[in-house]
PDB file of C-alpha atoms in Angstrom:
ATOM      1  CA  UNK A   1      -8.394  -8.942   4.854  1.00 47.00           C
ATOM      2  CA  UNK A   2      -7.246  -8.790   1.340  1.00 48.00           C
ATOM      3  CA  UNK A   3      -4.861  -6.141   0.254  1.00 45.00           C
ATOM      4  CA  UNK A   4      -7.095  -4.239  -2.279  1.00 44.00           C
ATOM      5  CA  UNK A   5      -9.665  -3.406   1.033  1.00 45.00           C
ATOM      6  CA  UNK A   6      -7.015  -1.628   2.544  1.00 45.00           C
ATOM      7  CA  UNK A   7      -8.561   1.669   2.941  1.00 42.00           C
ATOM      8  CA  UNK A   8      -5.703   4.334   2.487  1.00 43.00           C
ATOM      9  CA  UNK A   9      -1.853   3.176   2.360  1.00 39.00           C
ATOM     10  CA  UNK A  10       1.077   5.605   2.391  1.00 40.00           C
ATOM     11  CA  UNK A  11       4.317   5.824   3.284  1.00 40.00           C
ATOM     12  CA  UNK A  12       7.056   7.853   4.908  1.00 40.00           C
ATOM     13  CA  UNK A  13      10.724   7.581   5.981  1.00 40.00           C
ATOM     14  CA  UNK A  14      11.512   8.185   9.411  1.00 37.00           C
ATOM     15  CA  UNK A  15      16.043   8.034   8.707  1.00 40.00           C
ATOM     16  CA  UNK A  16      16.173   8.971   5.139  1.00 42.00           C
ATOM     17  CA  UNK A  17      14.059  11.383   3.210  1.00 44.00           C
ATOM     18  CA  UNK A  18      13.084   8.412   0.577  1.00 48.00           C
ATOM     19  CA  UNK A  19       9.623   8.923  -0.380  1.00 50.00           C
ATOM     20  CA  UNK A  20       6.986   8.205  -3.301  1.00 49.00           C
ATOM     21  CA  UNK A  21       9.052  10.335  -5.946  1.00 50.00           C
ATOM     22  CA  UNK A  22      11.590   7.552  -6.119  1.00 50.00           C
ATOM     23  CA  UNK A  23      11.730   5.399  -9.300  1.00 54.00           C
ATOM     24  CA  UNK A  24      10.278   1.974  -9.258  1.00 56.00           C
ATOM     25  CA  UNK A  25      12.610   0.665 -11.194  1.00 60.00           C
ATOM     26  CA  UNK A  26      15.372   1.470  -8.421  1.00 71.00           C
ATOM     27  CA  UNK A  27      13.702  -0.049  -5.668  1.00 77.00           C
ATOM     28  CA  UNK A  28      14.795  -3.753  -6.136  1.00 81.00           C
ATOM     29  CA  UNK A  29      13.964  -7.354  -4.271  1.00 82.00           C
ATOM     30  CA  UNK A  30      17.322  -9.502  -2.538  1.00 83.00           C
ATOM     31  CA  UNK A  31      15.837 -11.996  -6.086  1.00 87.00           C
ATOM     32  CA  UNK A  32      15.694  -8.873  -8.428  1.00 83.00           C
ATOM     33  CA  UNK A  33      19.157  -7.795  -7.037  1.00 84.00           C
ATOM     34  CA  UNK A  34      20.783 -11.766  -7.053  1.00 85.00           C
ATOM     35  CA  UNK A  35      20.008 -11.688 -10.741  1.00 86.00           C
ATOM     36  CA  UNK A  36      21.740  -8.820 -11.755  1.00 82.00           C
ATOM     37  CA  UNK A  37      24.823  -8.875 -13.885  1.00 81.00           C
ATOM     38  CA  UNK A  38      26.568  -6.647 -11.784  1.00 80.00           C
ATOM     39  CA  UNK A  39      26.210  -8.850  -8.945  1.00 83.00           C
ATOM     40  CA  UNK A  40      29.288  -9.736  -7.102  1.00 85.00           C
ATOM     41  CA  UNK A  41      31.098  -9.997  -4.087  1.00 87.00           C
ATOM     42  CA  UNK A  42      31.701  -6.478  -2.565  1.00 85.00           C
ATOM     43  CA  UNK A  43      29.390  -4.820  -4.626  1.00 83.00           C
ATOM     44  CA  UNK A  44      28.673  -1.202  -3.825  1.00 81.00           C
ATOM     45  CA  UNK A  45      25.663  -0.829  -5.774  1.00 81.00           C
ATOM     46  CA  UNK A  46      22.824  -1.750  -3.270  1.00 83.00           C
ATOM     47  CA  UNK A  47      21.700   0.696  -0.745  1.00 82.00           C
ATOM     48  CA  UNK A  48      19.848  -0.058   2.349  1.00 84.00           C
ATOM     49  CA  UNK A  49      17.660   2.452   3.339  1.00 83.00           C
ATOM     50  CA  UNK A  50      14.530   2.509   6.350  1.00 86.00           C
ATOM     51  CA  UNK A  51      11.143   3.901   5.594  1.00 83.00           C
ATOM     52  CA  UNK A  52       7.774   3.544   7.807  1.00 87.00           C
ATOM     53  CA  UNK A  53       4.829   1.969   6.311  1.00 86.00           C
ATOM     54  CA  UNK A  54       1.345   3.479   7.313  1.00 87.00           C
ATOM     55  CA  UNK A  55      -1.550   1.671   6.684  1.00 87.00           C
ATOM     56  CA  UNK A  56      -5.559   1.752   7.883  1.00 84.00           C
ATOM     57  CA  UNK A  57      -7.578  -0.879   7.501  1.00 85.00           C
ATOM     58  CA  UNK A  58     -11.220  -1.693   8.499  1.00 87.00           C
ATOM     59  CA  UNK A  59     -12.879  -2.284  11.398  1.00 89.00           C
ATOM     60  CA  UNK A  60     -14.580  -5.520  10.210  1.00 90.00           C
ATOM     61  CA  UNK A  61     -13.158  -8.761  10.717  1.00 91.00           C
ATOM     62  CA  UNK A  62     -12.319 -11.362   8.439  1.00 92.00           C
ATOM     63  CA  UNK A  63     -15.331 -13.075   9.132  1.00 93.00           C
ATOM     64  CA  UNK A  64     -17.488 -10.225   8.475  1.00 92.00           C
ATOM     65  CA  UNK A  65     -15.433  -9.501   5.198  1.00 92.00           C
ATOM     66  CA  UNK A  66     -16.444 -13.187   4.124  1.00 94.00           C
ATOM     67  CA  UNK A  67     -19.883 -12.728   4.874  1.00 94.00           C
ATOM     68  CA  UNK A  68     -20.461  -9.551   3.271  1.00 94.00           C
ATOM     69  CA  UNK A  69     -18.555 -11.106   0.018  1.00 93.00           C
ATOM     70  CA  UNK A  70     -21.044 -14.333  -0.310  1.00 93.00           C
ATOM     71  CA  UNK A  71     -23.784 -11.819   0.095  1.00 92.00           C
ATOM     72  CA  UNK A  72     -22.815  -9.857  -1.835  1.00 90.00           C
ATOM     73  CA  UNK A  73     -21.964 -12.473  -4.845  1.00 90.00           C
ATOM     74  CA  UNK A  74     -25.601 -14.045  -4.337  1.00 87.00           C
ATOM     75  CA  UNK A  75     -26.791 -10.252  -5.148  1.00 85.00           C
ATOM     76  CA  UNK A  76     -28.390  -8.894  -8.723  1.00 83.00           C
ATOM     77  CA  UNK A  77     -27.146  -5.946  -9.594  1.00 78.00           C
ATOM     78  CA  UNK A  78     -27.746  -2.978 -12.251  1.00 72.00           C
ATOM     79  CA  UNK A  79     -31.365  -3.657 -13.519  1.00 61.00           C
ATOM     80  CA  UNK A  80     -34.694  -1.918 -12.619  1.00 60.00           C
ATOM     81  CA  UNK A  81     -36.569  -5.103 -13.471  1.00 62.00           C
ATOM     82  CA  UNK A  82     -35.475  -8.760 -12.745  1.00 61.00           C
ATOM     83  CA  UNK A  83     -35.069  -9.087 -16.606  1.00 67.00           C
ATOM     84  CA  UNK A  84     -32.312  -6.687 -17.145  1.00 70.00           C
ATOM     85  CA  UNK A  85     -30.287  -7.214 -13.614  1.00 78.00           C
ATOM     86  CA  UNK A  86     -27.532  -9.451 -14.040  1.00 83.00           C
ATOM     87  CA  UNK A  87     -24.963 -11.155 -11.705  1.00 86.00           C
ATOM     88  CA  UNK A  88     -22.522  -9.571  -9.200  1.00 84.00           C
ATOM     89  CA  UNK A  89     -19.633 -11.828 -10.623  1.00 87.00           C
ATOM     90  CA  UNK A  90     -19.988 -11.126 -14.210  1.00 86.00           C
ATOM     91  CA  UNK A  91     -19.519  -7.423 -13.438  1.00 86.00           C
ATOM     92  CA  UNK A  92     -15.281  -6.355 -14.129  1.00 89.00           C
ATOM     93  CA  UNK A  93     -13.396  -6.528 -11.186  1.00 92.00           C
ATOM     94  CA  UNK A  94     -12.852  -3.309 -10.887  1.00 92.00           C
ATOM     95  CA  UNK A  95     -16.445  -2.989 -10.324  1.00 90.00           C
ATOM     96  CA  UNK A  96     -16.776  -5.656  -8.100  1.00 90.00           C
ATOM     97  CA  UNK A  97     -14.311  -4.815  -5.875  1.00 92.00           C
ATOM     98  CA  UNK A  98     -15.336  -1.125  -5.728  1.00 92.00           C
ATOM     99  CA  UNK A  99     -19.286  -2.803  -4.629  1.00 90.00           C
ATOM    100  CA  UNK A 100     -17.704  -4.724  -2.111  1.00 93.00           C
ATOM    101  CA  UNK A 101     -15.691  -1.792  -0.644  1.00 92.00           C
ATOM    102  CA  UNK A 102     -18.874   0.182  -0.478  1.00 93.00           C
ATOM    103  CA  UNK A 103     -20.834  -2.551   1.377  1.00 93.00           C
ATOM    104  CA  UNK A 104     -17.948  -3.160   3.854  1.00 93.00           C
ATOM    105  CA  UNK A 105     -18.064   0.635   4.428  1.00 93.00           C
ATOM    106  CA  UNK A 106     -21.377   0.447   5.245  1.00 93.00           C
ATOM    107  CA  UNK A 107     -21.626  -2.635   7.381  1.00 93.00           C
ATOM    108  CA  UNK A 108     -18.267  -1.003   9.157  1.00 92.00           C
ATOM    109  CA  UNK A 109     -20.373   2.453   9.923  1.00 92.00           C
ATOM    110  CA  UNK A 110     -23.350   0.740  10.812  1.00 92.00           C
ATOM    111  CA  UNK A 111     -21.709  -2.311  13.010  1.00 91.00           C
ATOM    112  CA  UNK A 112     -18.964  -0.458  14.277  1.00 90.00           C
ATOM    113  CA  UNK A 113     -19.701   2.924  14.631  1.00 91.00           C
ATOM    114  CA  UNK A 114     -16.713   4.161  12.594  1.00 88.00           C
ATOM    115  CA  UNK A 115     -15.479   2.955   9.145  1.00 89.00           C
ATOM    116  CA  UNK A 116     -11.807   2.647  10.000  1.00 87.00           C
ATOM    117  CA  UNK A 117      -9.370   1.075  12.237  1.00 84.00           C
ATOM    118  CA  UNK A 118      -6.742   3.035  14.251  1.00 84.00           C
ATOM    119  CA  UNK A 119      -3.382   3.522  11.490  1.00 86.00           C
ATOM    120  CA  UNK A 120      -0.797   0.647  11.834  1.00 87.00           C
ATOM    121  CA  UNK A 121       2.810   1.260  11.600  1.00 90.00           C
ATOM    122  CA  UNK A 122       5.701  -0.686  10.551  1.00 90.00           C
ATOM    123  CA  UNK A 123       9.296   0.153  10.090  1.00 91.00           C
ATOM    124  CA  UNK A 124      10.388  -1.297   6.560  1.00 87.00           C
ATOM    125  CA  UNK A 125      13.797  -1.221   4.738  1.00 88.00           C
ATOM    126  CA  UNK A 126      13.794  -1.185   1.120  1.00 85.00           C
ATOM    127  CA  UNK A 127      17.507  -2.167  -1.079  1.00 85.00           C
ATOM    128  CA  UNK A 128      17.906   0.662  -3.381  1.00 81.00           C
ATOM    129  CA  UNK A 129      20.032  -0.083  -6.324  1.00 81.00           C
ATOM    130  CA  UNK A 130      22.510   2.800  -7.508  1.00 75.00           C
ATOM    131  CA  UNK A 131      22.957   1.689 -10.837  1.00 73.00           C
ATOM    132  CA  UNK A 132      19.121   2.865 -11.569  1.00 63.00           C
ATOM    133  CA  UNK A 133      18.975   5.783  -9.647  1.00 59.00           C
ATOM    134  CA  UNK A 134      22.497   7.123  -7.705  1.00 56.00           C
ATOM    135  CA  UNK A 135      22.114  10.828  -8.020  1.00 61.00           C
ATOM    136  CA  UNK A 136      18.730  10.693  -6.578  1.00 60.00           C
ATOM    137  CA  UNK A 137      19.524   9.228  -3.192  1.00 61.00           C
ATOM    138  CA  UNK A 138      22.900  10.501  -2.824  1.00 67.00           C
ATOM    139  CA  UNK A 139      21.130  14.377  -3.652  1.00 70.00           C
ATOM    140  CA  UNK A 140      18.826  13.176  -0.406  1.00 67.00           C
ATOM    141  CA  UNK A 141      21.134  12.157   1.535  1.00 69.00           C
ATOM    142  CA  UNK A 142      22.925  15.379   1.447  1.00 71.00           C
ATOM    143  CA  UNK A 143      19.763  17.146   1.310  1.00 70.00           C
ATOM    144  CA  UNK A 144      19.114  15.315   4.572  1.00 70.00           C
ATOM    145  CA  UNK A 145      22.638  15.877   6.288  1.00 69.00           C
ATOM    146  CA  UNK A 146      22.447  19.566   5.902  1.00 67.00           C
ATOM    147  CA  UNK A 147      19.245  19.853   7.611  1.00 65.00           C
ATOM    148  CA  UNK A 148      20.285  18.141  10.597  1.00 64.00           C
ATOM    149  CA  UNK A 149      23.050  20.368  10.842  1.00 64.00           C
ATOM    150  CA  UNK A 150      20.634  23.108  10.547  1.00 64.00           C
ATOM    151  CA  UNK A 151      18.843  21.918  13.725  1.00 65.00           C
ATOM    152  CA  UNK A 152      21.589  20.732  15.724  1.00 61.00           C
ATOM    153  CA  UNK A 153      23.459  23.799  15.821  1.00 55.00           C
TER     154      UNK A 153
END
């Protein structure tokens, strides 16, 4: 199914306390990070830390998510009379994909029983770079230590 039917996405770290507040700009790609001027051998500025991904998807299938789209393109839309209806693709695609996500809702309740899937969860690692953002992560990781200490005592 294709990414924007997702129904709800959001993540959490499970080793560090790395969350949504981070910059974007400081999470980089192994290609963002090979680039780099300060790219060289024993470089300290890349960080490695785990997070959890949590997403929920649908209950329909791919097949159902085809069907519902072709119907769903063949459909008039926005007109009380045939004259001022016009098609479902020349609407924006914001529009179109909100439709779609409304009719795959509904097929999902009405099919299924239940609109969503049980949450899948994968275990993710993500290369910080320090040069964007050092104080932040080493602030968490502090943050983080002292806490455990707290508990394990």
């Amino acid at each position: 199914m294709p990414p924007h039917l997702s129904s709800r996405c959001s993540c959490y770290v499970s080793k560090h306390n790395f969350d949504k507040s981070t910059s974007a700009t400081s999470i980089v790609s192994d290609e963002v990070c090979t680039a780099c001027d300060f790219n060289r051998p024993g470089k300290t500025c890349l960080r490695k830390l785990e997070w959890v991904w949590r997403g929920e998807t649908f209950m329909a299938k791919k097949s159902d998510y085809y069907h519902i789209k072709k119907q769903i393109e063949s459909d008039f839309v926005d007109g009380a009379n045939v004259r001022l209806s016009k098609p479902f693709l020349d609407l924006p695609k914001a529009e179109q994909q909100s439709r779609l996500k409304d009719r795959l809702k509904k097929y999902c309740q009405k099919a299924y029983k239940r609109v969503l899937d049980k949450p899948v969860t994968e275990l993710r690692e993500a290369g910080i770079c320090m040069r964007e953002n050092p104080f932040y992560v080493d602030t968490v990781r502090r943050h983080y230590g002292y806490w455990m200490a707290v508990f394990l005592i």
